[in-house]
PDB file of C-alpha atoms and ligand atoms in Angstrom:
ATOM      1  CA  MET A   1     -11.305  -5.192  16.305  1.00 80.00           C
ATOM      2  CA  LEU A   2      -8.351  -2.960  14.493  1.00 87.00           C
ATOM      3  CA  GLN A   3      -9.582   1.183  14.968  1.00 90.00           C
ATOM      4  CA  VAL A   4      -9.972   1.183  11.307  1.00 97.00           C
ATOM      5  CA  ILE A   5     -12.658   2.753   9.236  1.00 97.00           C
ATOM      6  CA  THR A   6     -12.973   1.566   6.130  1.00 98.00           C
ATOM      7  CA  ILE A   7     -14.470   3.315   2.640  1.00 97.00           C
ATOM      8  CA  ASP A   8     -14.108   1.928  -0.495  1.00 96.00           C
ATOM      9  CA  GLY A   9     -16.745   2.970  -3.338  1.00 93.00           C
ATOM     10  CA  VAL A  10     -16.511   4.285  -6.639  1.00 89.00           C
ATOM     11  CA  SER A  11     -14.704   7.101  -8.656  1.00 84.00           C
ATOM     12  CA  GLY A  12     -16.051  10.667  -7.224  1.00 84.00           C
ATOM     13  CA  SER A  13     -18.701   9.154  -5.134  1.00 90.00           C
ATOM     14  CA  GLY A  14     -17.515  11.373  -2.091  1.00 88.00           C
ATOM     15  CA  LYS A  15     -15.578   9.397  -0.914  1.00 91.00           C
ATOM     16  CA  SER A  16     -12.458  11.804  -0.763  1.00 89.00           C
ATOM     17  CA  SER A  17     -13.373  14.490   0.151  1.00 91.00           C
ATOM     18  CA  THR A  18     -16.012  12.586   3.342  1.00 95.00           C
ATOM     19  CA  ALA A  19     -12.697  10.563   4.448  1.00 96.00           C
ATOM     20  CA  LYS A  20     -10.457  13.232   4.492  1.00 95.00           C
ATOM     21  CA  LEU A  21     -13.003  15.800   6.127  1.00 96.00           C
ATOM     22  CA  LEU A  22     -14.179  12.695   9.188  1.00 96.00           C
ATOM     23  CA  ALA A  23     -10.494  11.922  10.025  1.00 95.00           C
ATOM     24  CA  LYS A  24     -10.031  15.696  11.258  1.00 94.00           C
ATOM     25  CA  GLN A  25     -13.598  15.906  12.307  1.00 93.00           C
ATOM     26  CA  LEU A  26     -12.593  12.642  15.179  1.00 92.00           C
ATOM     27  CA  GLY A  27      -8.881  12.985  14.925  1.00 93.00           C
ATOM     28  CA  PHE A  28      -8.116   9.762  12.967  1.00 94.00           C
ATOM     29  CA  CYS A  29      -5.263   9.764   9.851  1.00 95.00           C
ATOM     30  CA  HIS A  30      -6.691  10.325   6.407  1.00 96.00           C
ATOM     31  CA  LEU A  31      -4.916   6.789   4.489  1.00 97.00           C
ATOM     32  CA  ASP A  32      -5.281   7.439   0.859  1.00 96.00           C
ATOM     33  CA  THR A  33      -5.050   4.309  -0.565  1.00 97.00           C
ATOM     34  CA  GLY A  34      -5.687   6.089  -4.103  1.00 95.00           C
ATOM     35  CA  ALA A  35      -3.521   8.749  -3.394  1.00 97.00           C
ATOM     36  CA  MET A  36      -1.215   6.185  -3.217  1.00 98.00           C
ATOM     37  CA  TYR A  37      -1.450   3.886  -6.685  1.00 98.00           C
ATOM     38  CA  ARG A  38      -1.407   7.361  -8.373  1.00 97.00           C
ATOM     39  CA  THR A  39       1.942   8.405  -6.438  1.00 98.00           C
ATOM     40  CA  HIS A  40       2.890   5.515  -7.890  1.00 98.00           C
ATOM     41  CA  THR A  41       1.811   5.883 -11.481  1.00 98.00           C
ATOM     42  CA  LEU A  42       3.498   8.691 -11.203  1.00 98.00           C
ATOM     43  CA  MET A  43       6.957   7.552 -10.987  1.00 98.00           C
ATOM     44  CA  ALA A  44       6.139   4.302 -13.101  1.00 98.00           C
ATOM     45  CA  ILE A  45       5.656   7.263 -15.916  1.00 98.00           C
ATOM     46  CA  ARG A  46       8.108   9.494 -15.401  1.00 98.00           C
ATOM     47  CA  SER A  47      10.825   6.705 -15.206  1.00 98.00           C
ATOM     48  CA  GLY A  48       9.764   5.438 -18.367  1.00 98.00           C
ATOM     49  CA  LEU A  49       7.616   1.740 -17.270  1.00 98.00           C
ATOM     50  CA  LYS A  50       4.881   0.527 -19.251  1.00 98.00           C
ATOM     51  CA  PRO A  51       1.474  -0.529 -17.265  1.00 97.00           C
ATOM     52  CA  ASP A  52       3.133  -4.157 -18.008  1.00 97.00           C
ATOM     53  CA  GLN A  53       6.265  -4.181 -16.956  1.00 98.00           C
ATOM     54  CA  TYR A  54       5.478  -6.233 -13.483  1.00 98.00           C
ATOM     55  CA  ASP A  55       8.176  -7.259 -12.180  1.00 98.00           C
ATOM     56  CA  GLU A  56      10.252  -3.659 -12.280  1.00 98.00           C
ATOM     57  CA  LEU A  57       6.344  -2.017 -10.856  1.00 98.00           C
ATOM     58  CA  GLY A  58       6.814  -4.004  -8.546  1.00 98.00           C
ATOM     59  CA  ARG A  59      10.570  -2.959  -7.020  1.00 98.00           C
ATOM     60  CA  LEU A  60       9.377   0.726  -7.504  1.00 98.00           C
ATOM     61  CA  ALA A  61       6.876   0.140  -5.387  1.00 98.00           C
ATOM     62  CA  GLU A  62       9.084  -1.577  -2.653  1.00 98.00           C
ATOM     63  CA  LYS A  63      11.028   2.087  -3.434  1.00 98.00           C
ATOM     64  CA  LEU A  64       8.384   4.065  -2.419  1.00 98.00           C
ATOM     65  CA  ASP A  65       8.359   4.813   1.740  1.00 98.00           C
ATOM     66  CA  PHE A  66       4.323   6.225   3.082  1.00 98.00           C
ATOM     67  CA  SER A  67       3.949   7.709   5.904  1.00 97.00           C
ATOM     68  CA  PHE A  68       2.041  10.154   8.210  1.00 95.00           C
ATOM     69  CA  SER A  69       2.663  12.868   9.004  1.00 93.00           C
ATOM     70  CA  ASP A  70       2.369  15.141  12.115  1.00 91.00           C
ATOM     71  CA  ALA A  71      -0.421  16.689  10.277  1.00 88.00           C
ATOM     72  CA  LYS A  72      -1.508  13.348   9.962  1.00 88.00           C
ATOM     73  CA  GLU A  73      -1.337  12.942   6.032  1.00 88.00           C
ATOM     74  CA  LEU A  74      -0.067  10.816   4.020  1.00 95.00           C
ATOM     75  CA  MET A  75       3.912  11.531   3.147  1.00 97.00           C
ATOM     76  CA  VAL A  76       5.922   9.699   0.253  1.00 98.00           C
ATOM     77  CA  ASN A  77       9.621   9.098   0.951  1.00 97.00           C
ATOM     78  CA  GLY A  78       9.647  11.787   3.605  1.00 96.00           C
ATOM     79  CA  LYS A  79       7.931  14.507   1.572  1.00 97.00           C
ATOM     80  CA  PRO A  80       3.957  15.763   0.490  1.00 96.00           C
ATOM     81  CA  LEU A  81       2.379  13.480  -2.565  1.00 97.00           C
ATOM     82  CA  PRO A  82       2.990  15.433  -5.714  1.00 97.00           C
ATOM     83  CA  SER A  83       0.141  17.473  -6.628  1.00 94.00           C
ATOM     84  CA  GLU A  84       1.042  15.961 -10.209  1.00 95.00           C
ATOM     85  CA  ILE A  85      -1.446  13.151  -8.423  1.00 96.00           C
ATOM     86  CA  ARG A  86      -4.576  14.326  -9.399  1.00 89.00           C
ATOM     87  CA  SER A  87      -4.215  15.192 -13.163  1.00 89.00           C
ATOM     88  CA  PRO A  88      -6.468  13.907 -15.827  1.00 83.00           C
ATOM     89  CA  GLU A  89      -2.974  11.796 -17.659  1.00 92.00           C
ATOM     90  CA  ILE A  90      -2.339  10.307 -14.150  1.00 95.00           C
ATOM     91  CA  SER A  91      -6.908   9.745 -13.634  1.00 88.00           C
ATOM     92  CA  SER A  92      -6.452   7.672 -17.146  1.00 88.00           C
ATOM     93  CA  HIS A  93      -3.582   5.379 -16.888  1.00 95.00           C
ATOM     94  CA  VAL A  94      -3.848   4.482 -13.004  1.00 94.00           C
ATOM     95  CA  SER A  95      -5.834   1.848 -13.572  1.00 90.00           C
ATOM     96  CA  GLU A  96      -3.550   0.277 -15.572  1.00 94.00           C
ATOM     97  CA  TYR A  97      -0.709   0.394 -13.391  1.00 97.00           C
ATOM     98  CA  CYS A  98      -2.731  -0.212 -10.425  1.00 95.00           C
ATOM     99  CA  LYS A  99      -3.202  -4.122 -11.843  1.00 93.00           C
ATOM    100  CA  PRO A 100      -0.744  -6.122 -11.133  1.00 96.00           C
ATOM    101  CA  HIS A 101      -0.199  -8.201  -8.548  1.00 96.00           C
ATOM    102  CA  GLU A 102       2.897  -7.398  -7.710  1.00 97.00           C
ATOM    103  CA  VAL A 103       2.435  -4.187  -7.354  1.00 98.00           C
ATOM    104  CA  ARG A 104      -0.546  -4.514  -5.039  1.00 97.00           C
ATOM    105  CA  LYS A 105       0.435  -6.733  -3.002  1.00 97.00           C
ATOM    106  CA  VAL A 106       3.533  -4.104  -1.537  1.00 98.00           C
ATOM    107  CA  MET A 107       1.245  -1.634  -1.695  1.00 98.00           C
ATOM    108  CA  ALA A 108      -1.261  -3.419   0.524  1.00 98.00           C
ATOM    109  CA  LEU A 109       1.443  -4.496   2.845  1.00 98.00           C
ATOM    110  CA  GLN A 110       1.965  -0.669   3.455  1.00 98.00           C
ATOM    111  CA  GLN A 111      -1.503   0.540   3.487  1.00 98.00           C
ATOM    112  CA  ARG A 112      -1.893  -2.428   6.801  1.00 98.00           C
ATOM    113  CA  LYS A 113       1.302  -1.570   8.758  1.00 97.00           C
ATOM    114  CA  LEU A 114      -0.108   2.570   8.504  1.00 97.00           C
ATOM    115  CA  GLY A 115      -3.305   1.041   9.559  1.00 96.00           C
ATOM    116  CA  LEU A 116      -1.711  -0.770  12.624  1.00 95.00           C
ATOM    117  CA  SER A 117       0.087   2.062  13.808  1.00 94.00           C
ATOM    118  CA  LYS A 118      -2.877   4.923  14.021  1.00 93.00           C
ATOM    119  CA  PRO A 119      -6.143   5.083  14.126  1.00 94.00           C
ATOM    120  CA  CYS A 120      -7.241   5.730  10.411  1.00 96.00           C
ATOM    121  CA  VAL A 121      -9.691   6.691   7.634  1.00 97.00           C
ATOM    122  CA  ALA A 122      -8.474   4.310   4.888  1.00 98.00           C
ATOM    123  CA  GLU A 123     -10.455   4.969   1.615  1.00 97.00           C
ATOM    124  CA  GLY A 124      -9.925   3.348  -1.600  1.00 95.00           C
ATOM    125  CA  ARG A 125     -11.196   0.080  -3.012  1.00 93.00           C
ATOM    126  CA  ASP A 126     -10.206  -2.801  -1.567  1.00 94.00           C
ATOM    127  CA  MET A 127      -9.814  -1.839   2.388  1.00 97.00           C
ATOM    128  CA  ALA A 128     -12.537  -3.532   3.649  1.00 96.00           C
ATOM    129  CA  THR A 129     -12.353  -6.836   1.679  1.00 95.00           C
ATOM    130  CA  VAL A 130      -8.720  -7.524   1.094  1.00 95.00           C
ATOM    131  CA  VAL A 131      -6.783  -4.796   3.534  1.00 97.00           C
ATOM    132  CA  PHE A 132      -8.356  -4.296   6.067  1.00 97.00           C
ATOM    133  CA  PRO A 133     -11.395  -7.187   6.697  1.00 96.00           C
ATOM    134  CA  ASP A 134     -11.256  -6.846  10.617  1.00 96.00           C
ATOM    135  CA  ALA A 135     -12.377  -3.130  10.262  1.00 96.00           C
ATOM    136  CA  ARG A 136     -14.194  -2.162  12.995  1.00 95.00           C
ATOM    137  CA  TRP A 137     -16.173   0.172  10.898  1.00 96.00           C
ATOM    138  CA  LYS A 138     -16.870  -0.561   7.031  1.00 97.00           C
ATOM    139  CA  PHE A 139     -18.496   1.496   4.401  1.00 97.00           C
ATOM    140  CA  TYR A 140     -19.188   1.516   0.704  1.00 96.00           C
ATOM    141  CA  MET A 141     -19.941   4.931  -1.261  1.00 95.00           C
ATOM    142  CA  THR A 142     -21.646   5.284  -4.517  1.00 92.00           C
ATOM    143  CA  ALA A 143     -23.695   8.197  -6.580  1.00 94.00           C
ATOM    144  CA  ARG A 144     -25.134   8.488 -10.114  1.00 94.00           C
ATOM    145  CA  PRO A 145     -22.371   8.283 -12.824  1.00 92.00           C
ATOM    146  CA  GLU A 146     -23.530  12.178 -13.900  1.00 94.00           C
ATOM    147  CA  VAL A 147     -23.427  13.861 -10.437  1.00 95.00           C
ATOM    148  CA  ARG A 148     -20.566  12.064 -10.187  1.00 94.00           C
ATOM    149  CA  ALA A 149     -18.763  13.506 -13.273  1.00 94.00           C
ATOM    150  CA  GLN A 150     -19.593  16.854 -12.619  1.00 94.00           C
ATOM    151  CA  ARG A 151     -18.412  16.750  -9.165  1.00 90.00           C
ATOM    152  CA  ARG A 152     -14.874  15.935 -10.717  1.00 88.00           C
ATOM    153  CA  VAL A 153     -15.160  19.076 -13.168  1.00 92.00           C
ATOM    154  CA  LYS A 154     -15.918  20.932 -10.594  1.00 91.00           C
ATOM    155  CA  GLU A 155     -13.186  19.630  -8.651  1.00 85.00           C
ATOM    156  CA  LEU A 156     -10.086  19.758 -11.045  1.00 85.00           C
ATOM    157  CA  GLU A 157     -11.562  22.992 -12.820  1.00 90.00           C
ATOM    158  CA  LEU A 158     -10.826  24.717  -8.892  1.00 90.00           C
ATOM    159  CA  ALA A 159      -7.097  22.803  -9.489  1.00 84.00           C
ATOM    160  CA  GLY A 160      -6.838  25.275 -12.870  1.00 88.00           C
ATOM    161  CA  HIS A 161      -7.145  22.150 -15.470  1.00 84.00           C
ATOM    162  CA  SER A 162      -9.649  22.895 -18.226  1.00 86.00           C
ATOM    163  CA  VAL A 163     -11.636  20.146 -18.944  1.00 88.00           C
ATOM    164  CA  LYS A 164     -14.773  18.296 -20.626  1.00 92.00           C
ATOM    165  CA  TYR A 165     -17.462  16.741 -18.631  1.00 95.00           C
ATOM    166  CA  GLU A 166     -18.044  13.944 -21.292  1.00 95.00           C
ATOM    167  CA  GLU A 167     -14.604  13.587 -21.696  1.00 92.00           C
ATOM    168  CA  ILE A 168     -14.530  13.384 -17.383  1.00 91.00           C
ATOM    169  CA  LEU A 169     -17.996  10.756 -17.912  1.00 93.00           C
ATOM    170  CA  ARG A 170     -16.523   8.666 -20.394  1.00 93.00           C
ATOM    171  CA  ASN A 171     -13.308   8.389 -18.255  1.00 88.00           C
ATOM    172  CA  LEU A 172     -14.977   7.448 -14.160  1.00 88.00           C
ATOM    173  CA  GLY A 173     -16.883   4.887 -16.320  1.00 89.00           C
ATOM    174  CA  GLU A 174     -14.748   3.068 -17.614  1.00 89.00           C
ATOM    175  CA  ARG A 175     -12.287   2.990 -14.502  1.00 84.00           C
ATOM    176  CA  ASP A 176     -15.242   2.276 -12.880  1.00 87.00           C
ATOM    177  CA  ASP A 177     -15.111  -1.705 -15.401  1.00 87.00           C
ATOM    178  CA  LYS A 178     -11.368  -1.639 -15.113  1.00 86.00           C
ATOM    179  CA  ASP A 179     -11.385  -1.739 -11.264  1.00 85.00           C
ATOM    180  CA  SER A 180     -14.908  -3.708 -10.897  1.00 88.00           C
ATOM    181  CA  ASN A 181     -13.887  -6.484 -13.104  1.00 88.00           C
ATOM    182  CA  ARG A 182      -9.609  -6.628 -12.151  1.00 86.00           C
ATOM    183  CA  GLU A 183      -8.406  -9.982 -12.037  1.00 87.00           C
ATOM    184  CA  HIS A 184      -6.646  -8.704  -8.209  1.00 85.00           C
ATOM    185  CA  ALA A 185      -8.335  -7.268  -5.343  1.00 82.00           C
ATOM    186  CA  PRO A 186     -11.030  -5.677  -7.429  1.00 87.00           C
ATOM    187  CA  LEU A 187     -13.756  -3.130  -6.234  1.00 89.00           C
ATOM    188  CA  LYS A 188     -16.540  -4.890  -4.824  1.00 89.00           C
ATOM    189  CA  LYS A 189     -18.640  -4.608  -1.729  1.00 93.00           C
ATOM    190  CA  ALA A 190     -18.079  -6.575   1.581  1.00 94.00           C
ATOM    191  CA  GLU A 191     -20.972  -8.495   2.524  1.00 93.00           C
ATOM    192  CA  ASN A 192     -20.594  -6.190   6.292  1.00 93.00           C
ATOM    193  CA  ALA A 193     -20.564  -3.203   4.701  1.00 96.00           C
ATOM    194  CA  VAL A 194     -23.248   0.059   5.089  1.00 96.00           C
ATOM    195  CA  GLU A 195     -24.024   1.594   1.628  1.00 95.00           C
ATOM    196  CA  ILE A 196     -24.482   5.325   1.452  1.00 95.00           C
ATOM    197  CA  ASP A 197     -25.923   6.317  -1.734  1.00 95.00           C
ATOM    198  CA  THR A 198     -24.837   9.875  -1.717  1.00 94.00           C
ATOM    199  CA  SER A 199     -26.545  11.438  -5.364  1.00 95.00           C
ATOM    200  CA  ASP A 200     -28.668  13.448  -2.956  1.00 95.00           C
ATOM    201  CA  LEU A 201     -26.223  14.323  -0.128  1.00 95.00           C
ATOM    202  CA  THR A 202     -24.558  17.756   0.427  1.00 93.00           C
ATOM    203  CA  MET A 203     -20.772  16.985   1.608  1.00 92.00           C
ATOM    204  CA  ASP A 204     -21.898  17.767   5.509  1.00 95.00           C
ATOM    205  CA  GLN A 205     -24.849  15.062   5.267  1.00 95.00           C
ATOM    206  CA  GLN A 206     -21.758  12.869   4.305  1.00 94.00           C
ATOM    207  CA  VAL A 207     -19.751  13.455   6.658  1.00 96.00           C
ATOM    208  CA  SER A 208     -22.321  13.472   9.458  1.00 95.00           C
ATOM    209  CA  THR A 209     -24.087  10.535   8.350  1.00 94.00           C
ATOM    210  CA  ILE A 210     -21.409   7.647   8.816  1.00 95.00           C
ATOM    211  CA  ALA A 211     -19.985  10.384  11.519  1.00 94.00           C
ATOM    212  CA  ASN A 212     -23.320   9.038  13.074  1.00 93.00           C
ATOM    213  CA  LEU A 213     -23.402   5.774  12.021  1.00 93.00           C
ATOM    214  CA  VAL A 214     -19.222   5.512  14.022  1.00 93.00           C
ATOM    215  CA  ARG A 215     -20.414   7.120  17.398  1.00 89.00           C
ATOM    216  CA  SER A 216     -23.113   4.668  17.458  1.00 88.00           C
ATOM    217  CA  ALA A 217     -21.478   1.652  16.621  1.00 75.00           C
ATOM    218  CA  PRO A 218     -18.575   2.219  19.067  1.00 64.00           C
TER     219      PRO A 218
HETATM  220  O1   DC B 301      -9.493   6.996  -5.599  1.00 82.98           O
HETATM  221  P1   DC B 301      -8.789   7.490  -6.904  1.00 82.98           P
HETATM  222  O2   DC B 301      -9.561   7.807  -8.012  1.00 82.98           O
HETATM  223  O3   DC B 301      -8.001   8.736  -6.492  1.00 82.98           O
HETATM  224  O4   DC B 301      -8.359   5.875  -7.095  1.00 82.98           O
HETATM  225  C1   DC B 301      -7.138   6.267  -7.942  1.00 82.98           C
HETATM  226  C2   DC B 301      -6.848   4.795  -8.758  1.00 82.98           C
HETATM  227  O5   DC B 301      -6.378   4.045  -7.655  1.00 82.98           O
HETATM  228  C3   DC B 301      -8.881   4.268  -9.314  1.00 82.98           C
HETATM  229  O6   DC B 301      -8.243   4.234 -10.664  1.00 82.98           O
HETATM  230  C4   DC B 301      -8.589   3.456  -8.239  1.00 82.98           C
HETATM  231  C5   DC B 301      -7.138   2.284  -8.230  1.00 82.98           C
HETATM  232  N1   DC B 301      -7.273   2.230  -6.499  1.00 82.98           N
HETATM  233  C6   DC B 301      -6.813   0.479  -5.872  1.00 82.98           C
HETATM  234  O7   DC B 301      -7.090  -0.153  -6.765  1.00 82.98           O
HETATM  235  N2   DC B 301      -7.063  -0.283  -5.069  1.00 82.98           N
HETATM  236  C7   DC B 301      -7.643   1.018  -4.226  1.00 82.98           C
HETATM  237  N3   DC B 301      -6.931   0.720  -2.634  1.00 82.98           N
HETATM  238  C8   DC B 301      -7.553   2.568  -4.220  1.00 82.98           C
HETATM  239  C9   DC B 301      -7.364   3.207  -5.493  1.00 82.98           C
END
């Protein structure tokens, strides 16, 4: 079976930090597919493309060449991913831009290629259901909306953005809705994925819960 750990789940469930730490601990690459879609959205907006320009968005996706650095982090066209991909502006637009089939099929192919090239922790929405149905370990992370919004506020404030809790809570809810109800590759728990509710877990507990399950089911 494929040496890939998939972590799918809603925004703010702790996927990204958990995936990053878990990858470090196990010496795996960190395949942050949300960051790939965010990079595509940033480039699309910079190029003046609208979310309904499906063919142009697909062609833009083809021009983005993702790879792993020596430090096992994602790069785009040989460079680190731009920090702007985490801005509130990109967060509020990414669900629209990542929806078209023309974009998803190109990105999924790249993700699959990266996952086949090295053992990795693949984090996203459709990792277990679409991109890596043959992954060896599958996890699905959830958390209560209020907890997720508080975490996101802290994260953004630390990164120097000034944000409002209510706005973040609303943005998370809207994104969950769009990600779960879109036509292509919606957010969905795979039947054989292990569900982990992180609402009352510390980051250390989230990472060790998954690491222990991975080690006990080699
Ligand atoms: O995990 P994140 O918040 O960085 O993801 C950004 C957006 O990309 C989010 O709206 C869902 C979308 N996404 C997706 O549709 N499929 C993936 N595999 C990963 C992310």
